[in-house]
């Protein structure tokens, strides 16, 4: 590793803080000449997404605050590591072929020419040791931690020669690309099943179908308390109110379950757990009974139902078992449920197979990442010709 050098990120990066847009100028819907505005919530989970975004009219003077496909973004404000939601110092890549504004408290990272490879920097910043160190430098409270451009620039990084950087990034990117492909396949499979459910059970629903309280159809149960401090880096998946939040050394349910978030801002959100999962008490579990209602039907019924109708409490929104008991459940003919299940179950099985492959690839990537970034595992690379 004699050819590797230790350098400050500020020596090889250009970091641009986002712009402090005025909220009064945001549009809630896309309009001609407008770009989506990426906030912390859009960049804090690994890949940039444009769910629940606002839009702002493009002006040439704001062009330096835009990002496009391949750009790296980092959240400058958020919670400390192991929080369920936004995490300070989280690094994401914009993988969609769009142009977007970068909002205040998000920064865009570019590399200086011929000094560092952008994708290598992306993976280096995602490496657990570096990301945790960066988050540890944050100021503020646990609920509102902050890092600055200077904090990022002052971070030491091990840099191999540029050709080796590119080869390392290529290895890790190929794994990410396969993972992304499987995620897209799963979204397509989910959309197919949702479309079929909507057609059969919403658009073509009959007025004479019976209606029952949800509590008569399923057993509604709370998950178990599990402090976030006891979460592990591996083991059985743990589901909180916002989805999977980590791992634990035991599980509560061997089969996937339909979950309804029951505490805080996420109340009413539906999540679907995985086989052999632990469910925290931030969710209510809709346990099936022997009544002909399949898991597949219950899942898509729950995804289509507005559980927000059963939220109580103003200072602390919540959904209780009693409050959810009388939620409406429509009984279609069981033969129609069986036909739906017959079509959808292979799609669900394929989604699960894809998920298992995603987990395998993610584990491989996460195992390789620190080894490649430290030089413990080396890659063969071709030295670039110098003209």
Short mmCIF file of C-alpha atoms in Angstrom, two decimals:
data_model
loop_
_atom_site.label_atom_id
_atom_site.label_comp_id
_atom_site.label_asym_id
_atom_site.label_seq_id
_atom_site.Cartn_x
_atom_site.Cartn_y
_atom_site.Cartn_z
CA UNK A 1 0.00 0.00 0.00
CA UNK A 2 3.01 2.31 -0.32
CA UNK A 3 1.35 4.01 -3.28
CA UNK A 4 -1.73 4.88 -1.18
CA UNK A 5 -1.83 8.34 0.39
CA UNK A 6 -3.68 9.81 3.34
CA UNK A 7 -5.23 13.13 2.44
CA UNK A 8 -7.91 15.53 3.60
CA UNK A 9 -11.17 15.32 1.69
CA UNK A 10 -11.01 19.06 1.19
CA UNK A 11 -7.90 18.58 -0.95
CA UNK A 12 -9.73 16.42 -3.50
CA UNK A 13 -13.37 17.53 -3.24
CA UNK A 14 -15.53 20.50 -4.11
CA UNK A 15 -18.45 20.73 -1.66
CA UNK A 16 -21.43 22.96 -2.41
CA UNK A 17 -24.03 23.65 0.26
CA UNK A 18 -27.67 23.65 -0.86
CA UNK A 19 -29.68 26.82 -1.29
CA UNK A 20 -32.04 28.30 1.31
CA UNK A 21 -35.18 28.33 -0.81
CA UNK A 22 -38.16 30.29 0.50
CA UNK A 23 -41.04 27.94 1.21
CA UNK A 24 -43.56 30.45 -0.13
CA UNK A 25 -42.07 29.89 -3.61
CA UNK A 26 -42.50 26.10 -3.58
CA UNK A 27 -45.05 24.39 -5.81
CA UNK A 28 -46.71 21.21 -4.65
CA UNK A 29 -47.07 19.86 -8.21
CA UNK A 30 -44.58 19.84 -11.12
CA UNK A 31 -44.98 22.71 -13.56
CA UNK A 32 -43.21 23.72 -16.74
CA UNK A 33 -39.84 25.23 -15.90
CA UNK A 34 -39.76 23.78 -12.39
CA UNK A 35 -37.35 21.30 -10.82
CA UNK A 36 -37.88 19.04 -7.79
CA UNK A 37 -36.21 20.22 -4.59
CA UNK A 38 -34.20 17.58 -2.74
CA UNK A 39 -34.37 17.93 1.04
CA UNK A 40 -32.82 15.86 3.83
CA UNK A 41 -35.64 13.32 3.72
CA UNK A 42 -34.92 12.67 0.03
CA UNK A 43 -31.22 11.87 0.49
CA UNK A 44 -30.92 10.22 3.89
CA UNK A 45 -31.56 6.60 2.97
CA UNK A 46 -28.79 5.56 0.56
CA UNK A 47 -30.32 6.45 -2.79
CA UNK A 48 -31.90 9.76 -3.68
CA UNK A 49 -35.67 9.50 -4.13
CA UNK A 50 -38.26 12.05 -5.20
CA UNK A 51 -41.20 10.81 -3.15
CA UNK A 52 -43.09 13.64 -1.45
CA UNK A 53 -41.09 16.48 -3.04
CA UNK A 54 -41.89 20.10 -3.74
CA UNK A 55 -40.90 22.05 -6.82
CA UNK A 56 -39.26 25.41 -7.53
CA UNK A 57 -39.01 27.48 -10.70
CA UNK A 58 -35.60 27.24 -12.36
CA UNK A 59 -33.46 30.36 -12.62
CA UNK A 60 -30.00 30.41 -14.17
CA UNK A 61 -28.51 32.05 -11.07
CA UNK A 62 -29.52 28.94 -9.10
CA UNK A 63 -27.84 26.45 -11.47
CA UNK A 64 -24.92 25.86 -9.08
CA UNK A 65 -27.45 24.43 -6.60
CA UNK A 66 -28.65 21.70 -8.95
CA UNK A 67 -27.74 18.01 -9.03
CA UNK A 68 -28.01 15.48 -11.84
CA UNK A 69 -27.52 11.76 -12.40
CA UNK A 70 -24.35 10.47 -10.72
CA UNK A 71 -24.01 13.31 -8.21
CA UNK A 72 -23.31 12.58 -4.54
CA UNK A 73 -25.40 14.26 -1.83
CA UNK A 74 -24.92 14.27 1.93
CA UNK A 75 -27.31 15.29 4.71
CA UNK A 76 -25.89 17.98 6.99
CA UNK A 77 -28.69 17.78 9.57
CA UNK A 78 -30.56 14.85 11.09
CA UNK A 79 -30.50 12.37 13.92
CA UNK A 80 -27.49 10.46 15.21
CA UNK A 81 -26.76 6.91 13.88
CA UNK A 82 -29.24 4.10 14.78
CA UNK A 83 -32.19 6.49 14.59
CA UNK A 84 -35.18 5.17 12.64
CA UNK A 85 -35.42 8.22 10.40
CA UNK A 86 -33.06 10.80 8.90
CA UNK A 87 -29.41 10.39 9.87
CA UNK A 88 -26.85 13.18 9.86
CA UNK A 89 -23.97 12.50 7.45
CA UNK A 90 -25.98 10.03 5.35
CA UNK A 91 -24.60 9.79 1.81
CA UNK A 92 -26.73 9.14 -1.27
CA UNK A 93 -26.25 9.03 -5.01
CA UNK A 94 -28.69 10.47 -7.53
CA UNK A 95 -29.27 7.50 -9.84
CA UNK A 96 -32.27 8.85 -11.75
CA UNK A 97 -31.81 10.71 -15.02
CA UNK A 98 -33.18 14.00 -13.71
CA UNK A 99 -32.00 17.46 -12.72
CA UNK A 100 -33.02 18.70 -9.28
CA UNK A 101 -32.38 21.52 -6.85
CA UNK A 102 -30.44 20.85 -3.63
CA UNK A 103 -32.06 22.43 -0.59
CA UNK A 104 -30.39 23.95 2.45
CA UNK A 105 -28.78 21.46 4.89
CA UNK A 106 -27.93 19.15 2.03
CA UNK A 107 -24.56 19.39 0.28
CA UNK A 108 -23.41 18.25 -3.16
CA UNK A 109 -20.00 16.61 -3.46
CA UNK A 110 -17.84 16.83 -6.60
CA UNK A 111 -14.28 15.64 -7.14
CA UNK A 112 -11.47 17.85 -8.35
CA UNK A 113 -10.16 16.77 -11.79
CA UNK A 114 -7.66 13.89 -11.88
CA UNK A 115 -7.42 13.65 -8.08
CA UNK A 116 -10.23 11.33 -7.05
CA UNK A 117 -12.96 9.20 -8.62
CA UNK A 118 -16.47 10.35 -7.66
CA UNK A 119 -17.85 6.83 -7.23
CA UNK A 120 -14.86 5.85 -5.08
CA UNK A 121 -15.55 8.84 -2.83
CA UNK A 122 -19.23 7.83 -2.66
CA UNK A 123 -18.35 4.35 -1.38
CA UNK A 124 -15.62 5.68 0.91
CA UNK A 125 -18.11 8.00 2.60
CA UNK A 126 -20.59 5.14 2.94
CA UNK A 127 -17.98 2.96 4.65
CA UNK A 128 -19.16 2.46 8.21
CA UNK A 129 -16.04 3.71 9.95
CA UNK A 130 -15.92 6.97 8.01
CA UNK A 131 -19.66 7.62 8.17
CA UNK A 132 -19.83 6.99 11.91
CA UNK A 133 -16.78 9.18 12.51
CA UNK A 134 -18.31 11.98 10.46
CA UNK A 135 -21.59 11.71 12.38
CA UNK A 136 -19.64 11.72 15.66
CA UNK A 137 -18.28 15.16 14.79
CA UNK A 138 -21.77 16.62 14.66
CA UNK A 139 -22.95 19.34 17.00
CA UNK A 140 -26.39 19.95 18.43
CA UNK A 141 -28.79 17.65 20.26
CA UNK A 142 -29.60 14.02 19.53
CA UNK A 143 -32.80 15.21 17.85
CA UNK A 144 -31.08 17.81 15.67
CA UNK A 145 -27.45 17.02 14.98
CA UNK A 146 -25.45 19.05 12.45
CA UNK A 147 -22.24 18.77 10.44
CA UNK A 148 -20.66 21.44 8.28
CA UNK A 149 -18.80 21.64 5.00
CA UNK A 150 -15.62 22.14 7.05
CA UNK A 151 -16.27 18.90 8.98
CA UNK A 152 -16.36 16.97 5.71
CA UNK A 153 -13.30 18.73 4.27
CA UNK A 154 -11.28 17.96 7.40
CA UNK A 155 -11.92 14.19 7.19
CA UNK A 156 -8.86 12.03 6.41
CA UNK A 157 -9.23 9.46 3.63
CA UNK A 158 -6.95 6.76 2.23
CA UNK A 159 -6.58 7.24 -1.52
CA UNK A 160 -5.05 4.62 -3.81
CA UNK A 161 -3.91 5.63 -7.31
CA UNK A 162 -6.74 6.90 -9.50
CA UNK A 163 -6.90 3.75 -11.71
CA UNK A 164 -7.25 1.58 -8.58
CA UNK A 165 -9.94 3.91 -7.23
CA UNK A 166 -11.91 3.44 -10.45
CA UNK A 167 -11.53 -0.36 -10.33
CA UNK A 168 -12.66 -0.53 -6.70
CA UNK A 169 -15.65 1.67 -7.51
CA UNK A 170 -16.48 -0.52 -10.51
CA UNK A 171 -16.57 -3.68 -8.37
CA UNK A 172 -18.87 -2.10 -5.79
CA UNK A 173 -21.02 -0.37 -8.43
CA UNK A 174 -21.67 -3.67 -10.20
CA UNK A 175 -23.11 -5.06 -6.97
CA UNK A 176 -25.19 -1.92 -6.45
CA UNK A 177 -26.49 -2.12 -10.02
CA UNK A 178 -27.67 -5.71 -9.52
CA UNK A 179 -29.31 -4.77 -6.22
CA UNK A 180 -31.06 -1.82 -7.91
CA UNK A 181 -32.31 -4.10 -10.71
CA UNK A 182 -33.83 -6.53 -8.21
CA UNK A 183 -35.48 -3.66 -6.33
CA UNK A 184 -37.01 -2.40 -9.58
CA UNK A 185 -38.27 -5.90 -10.39
CA UNK A 186 -39.91 -6.08 -6.97
CA UNK A 187 -41.61 -2.72 -7.48
CA UNK A 188 -42.98 -3.97 -10.80
CA UNK A 189 -44.26 -7.19 -9.24
CA UNK A 190 -45.89 -5.23 -6.43
CA UNK A 191 -47.53 -2.85 -8.89
CA UNK A 192 -48.95 -5.77 -10.91
CA UNK A 193 -50.57 -7.27 -7.82
CA UNK A 194 -51.89 -3.88 -6.66
CA UNK A 195 -53.43 -3.24 -10.07
CA UNK A 196 -55.21 -6.59 -10.04
CA UNK A 197 -56.49 -6.03 -6.50
CA UNK A 198 -57.81 -2.59 -7.37
CA UNK A 199 -59.61 -3.91 -10.44
CA UNK A 200 -61.23 -6.93 -8.80
CA UNK A 201 -61.97 -5.65 -5.32
CA UNK A 202 -62.40 -1.87 -5.68
CA UNK A 203 -63.45 -1.01 -9.23
CA UNK A 204 -65.59 -4.14 -9.64
CA UNK A 205 -66.72 -4.42 -6.00
CA UNK A 206 -70.37 -5.32 -5.46
CA UNK A 207 -72.64 -3.41 -3.13
CA UNK A 208 -74.02 -6.62 -1.63
CA UNK A 209 -70.64 -7.77 -0.29
CA UNK A 210 -70.77 -8.15 3.49
CA UNK A 211 -68.93 -5.70 5.73
CA UNK A 212 -67.44 -6.74 9.10
CA UNK A 213 -65.30 -5.07 11.78
CA UNK A 214 -61.64 -5.79 11.10
CA UNK A 215 -61.32 -7.13 14.64
CA UNK A 216 -63.73 -9.95 13.78
CA UNK A 217 -61.63 -10.95 10.74
CA UNK A 218 -58.12 -10.84 12.21
CA UNK A 219 -56.57 -10.83 15.66
CA UNK A 220 -55.05 -7.39 16.29
CA UNK A 221 -51.95 -7.56 18.51
CA UNK A 222 -49.17 -5.23 19.60
CA UNK A 223 -45.54 -5.97 18.84
CA UNK A 224 -42.97 -6.25 21.64
CA UNK A 225 -40.87 -3.52 23.19
CA UNK A 226 -37.29 -3.44 21.90
CA UNK A 227 -35.07 -0.42 22.70
CA UNK A 228 -33.06 0.74 19.69
CA UNK A 229 -29.90 0.35 21.79
CA UNK A 230 -30.38 -3.43 21.59
CA UNK A 231 -30.52 -3.55 17.80
CA UNK A 232 -27.78 -5.56 16.09
CA UNK A 233 -25.98 -5.27 12.75
CA UNK A 234 -27.08 -8.74 11.72
CA UNK A 235 -29.57 -11.43 12.71
CA UNK A 236 -33.34 -11.48 12.27
CA UNK A 237 -34.96 -8.38 10.74
CA UNK A 238 -36.70 -5.97 13.13
CA UNK A 239 -39.69 -3.92 12.01
CA UNK A 240 -40.69 -0.66 13.70
CA UNK A 241 -43.32 1.86 12.70
CA UNK A 242 -41.40 2.97 9.59
CA UNK A 243 -40.37 -0.45 8.29
CA UNK A 244 -37.20 -2.42 8.94
CA UNK A 245 -34.94 -0.66 11.46
CA UNK A 246 -32.23 -3.26 12.14
CA UNK A 247 -31.69 -6.80 13.37
CA UNK A 248 -32.09 -8.84 16.56
CA UNK A 249 -31.05 -12.26 17.84
CA UNK A 250 -34.58 -13.72 17.84
CA UNK A 251 -37.85 -13.39 15.95
CA UNK A 252 -41.52 -13.27 16.90
CA UNK A 253 -43.20 -14.47 13.68
CA UNK A 254 -41.96 -17.12 11.27
CA UNK A 255 -44.30 -15.92 8.47
CA UNK A 256 -44.66 -12.41 7.00
CA UNK A 257 -47.22 -10.23 8.76
CA UNK A 258 -49.30 -7.19 7.86
CA UNK A 259 -48.36 -4.32 10.18
CA UNK A 260 -50.02 -0.99 10.92
CA UNK A 261 -47.86 1.70 12.50
CA UNK A 262 -49.53 2.81 15.71
CA UNK A 263 -47.38 5.59 17.24
CA UNK A 264 -46.25 9.05 16.20
CA UNK A 265 -46.26 10.67 12.79
CA UNK A 266 -46.11 7.31 11.00
CA UNK A 267 -49.41 6.18 12.55
CA UNK A 268 -51.55 4.44 9.96
CA UNK A 269 -48.67 3.46 7.69
CA UNK A 270 -48.80 -0.16 6.47
CA UNK A 271 -45.66 -2.28 6.44
CA UNK A 272 -45.16 -5.91 5.48
CA UNK A 273 -42.67 -7.87 7.54
CA UNK A 274 -40.37 -10.61 6.31
CA UNK A 275 -40.23 -14.28 7.33
CA UNK A 276 -38.67 -14.73 10.78
CA UNK A 277 -39.07 -11.11 11.89
CA UNK A 278 -39.24 -9.28 15.22
CA UNK A 279 -42.03 -6.66 15.41
CA UNK A 280 -41.70 -3.77 17.87
CA UNK A 281 -44.58 -2.22 19.80
CA UNK A 282 -44.63 0.69 17.37
CA UNK A 283 -46.78 -1.53 15.15
CA UNK A 284 -50.06 -3.38 15.40
CA UNK A 285 -50.02 -6.85 13.82
CA UNK A 286 -53.01 -8.14 11.86
CA UNK A 287 -52.80 -11.85 12.61
CA UNK A 288 -54.84 -13.99 10.20
CA UNK A 289 -57.49 -16.44 11.33
CA UNK A 290 -58.73 -19.64 9.64
CA UNK A 291 -61.50 -17.94 7.70
CA UNK A 292 -60.40 -18.16 4.05
CA UNK A 293 -58.73 -14.74 3.91
CA UNK A 294 -55.26 -15.28 2.46
CA UNK A 295 -52.15 -13.32 3.40
CA UNK A 296 -52.03 -11.93 -0.14
CA UNK A 297 -55.59 -10.58 0.04
CA UNK A 298 -55.09 -9.14 3.54
CA UNK A 299 -51.85 -7.45 2.47
CA UNK A 300 -53.30 -5.62 -0.50
CA UNK A 301 -56.54 -4.82 1.33
CA UNK A 302 -54.48 -3.16 4.08
CA UNK A 303 -52.31 -1.28 1.57
CA UNK A 304 -55.45 0.13 -0.06
CA UNK A 305 -57.23 1.01 3.22
CA UNK A 306 -56.90 4.39 4.95
CA UNK A 307 -55.91 3.50 8.51
CA UNK A 308 -55.46 7.20 9.21
CA UNK A 309 -59.21 7.24 9.86
CA UNK A 310 -58.53 5.50 13.18
CA UNK A 311 -55.83 7.78 14.59
CA UNK A 312 -56.54 9.30 17.97
CA UNK A 313 -54.62 11.81 20.06
CA UNK A 314 -53.35 15.21 18.94
CA UNK A 315 -50.11 15.79 20.83
CA UNK A 316 -49.07 12.16 20.20
CA UNK A 317 -50.96 10.49 17.33
CA UNK A 318 -51.65 6.82 17.92
CA UNK A 319 -53.84 3.90 16.88
CA UNK A 320 -54.99 1.47 19.56
CA UNK A 321 -56.31 -2.07 19.27
CA UNK A 322 -59.75 -0.88 20.34
CA UNK A 323 -59.60 2.00 17.89
CA UNK A 324 -58.71 -0.31 15.01
CA UNK A 325 -61.20 -3.05 15.89
CA UNK A 326 -64.09 -1.44 14.01
CA UNK A 327 -62.15 -0.62 10.86
CA UNK A 328 -64.19 -1.66 7.84
CA UNK A 329 -63.46 -5.00 6.21
CA UNK A 330 -65.36 -5.95 3.05
CA UNK A 331 -65.96 -9.62 2.40
CA UNK A 332 -65.76 -10.55 -1.28
CA UNK A 333 -66.75 -14.08 -2.36
CA UNK A 334 -64.09 -16.46 -1.07
CA UNK A 335 -63.80 -17.98 -4.54
CA UNK A 336 -62.66 -14.59 -5.82
CA UNK A 337 -60.14 -14.35 -2.99
CA UNK A 338 -58.80 -17.79 -3.93
CA UNK A 339 -58.49 -16.78 -7.60
CA UNK A 340 -56.63 -13.60 -6.62
CA UNK A 341 -54.32 -15.56 -4.33
CA UNK A 342 -53.58 -18.10 -7.07
CA UNK A 343 -52.44 -15.33 -9.42
CA UNK A 344 -50.60 -13.17 -6.90
CA UNK A 345 -48.81 -15.79 -4.77
CA UNK A 346 -46.21 -16.58 -7.48
CA UNK A 347 -45.51 -12.84 -7.75
CA UNK A 348 -45.06 -12.64 -3.98
CA UNK A 349 -42.81 -15.72 -4.02
CA UNK A 350 -40.66 -14.10 -6.72
CA UNK A 351 -40.45 -10.90 -4.67
CA UNK A 352 -39.24 -12.89 -1.66
CA UNK A 353 -36.67 -14.75 -3.77
CA UNK A 354 -35.44 -11.40 -5.08
CA UNK A 355 -35.29 -10.02 -1.56
CA UNK A 356 -33.14 -12.93 -0.37
CA UNK A 357 -30.79 -12.32 -3.30
CA UNK A 358 -30.72 -8.61 -2.45
CA UNK A 359 -29.73 -9.45 1.12
CA UNK A 360 -26.97 -11.75 -0.11
CA UNK A 361 -25.58 -9.10 -2.46
CA UNK A 362 -25.85 -6.37 0.17
CA UNK A 363 -24.00 -8.54 2.69
CA UNK A 364 -21.27 -9.20 0.11
CA UNK A 365 -21.00 -5.51 -0.71
CA UNK A 366 -20.94 -4.49 2.96
CA UNK A 367 -18.29 -7.12 3.68
CA UNK A 368 -16.11 -6.00 0.76
CA UNK A 369 -16.55 -2.27 1.31
CA UNK A 370 -14.28 -1.77 4.38
CA UNK A 371 -11.76 -4.33 3.09
CA UNK A 372 -11.43 -2.58 -0.27
CA UNK A 373 -11.31 0.86 1.31
CA UNK A 374 -8.56 -0.15 3.74
CA UNK A 375 -6.48 -2.03 1.18
CA UNK A 376 -6.95 -5.33 3.02
CA UNK A 377 -8.38 -6.70 -0.23
CA UNK A 378 -6.66 -5.45 -3.38
CA UNK A 379 -7.95 -5.41 -6.94
CA UNK A 380 -6.12 -5.87 -10.21
CA UNK A 381 -6.12 -2.67 -12.22
CA UNK A 382 -4.51 -1.37 -15.36
CA UNK A 383 -2.23 1.64 -15.07
CA UNK A 384 -3.46 4.45 -17.28
CA UNK A 385 -1.14 5.41 -20.13
CA UNK A 386 0.43 8.81 -19.86
CA UNK A 387 0.64 10.63 -23.19
#
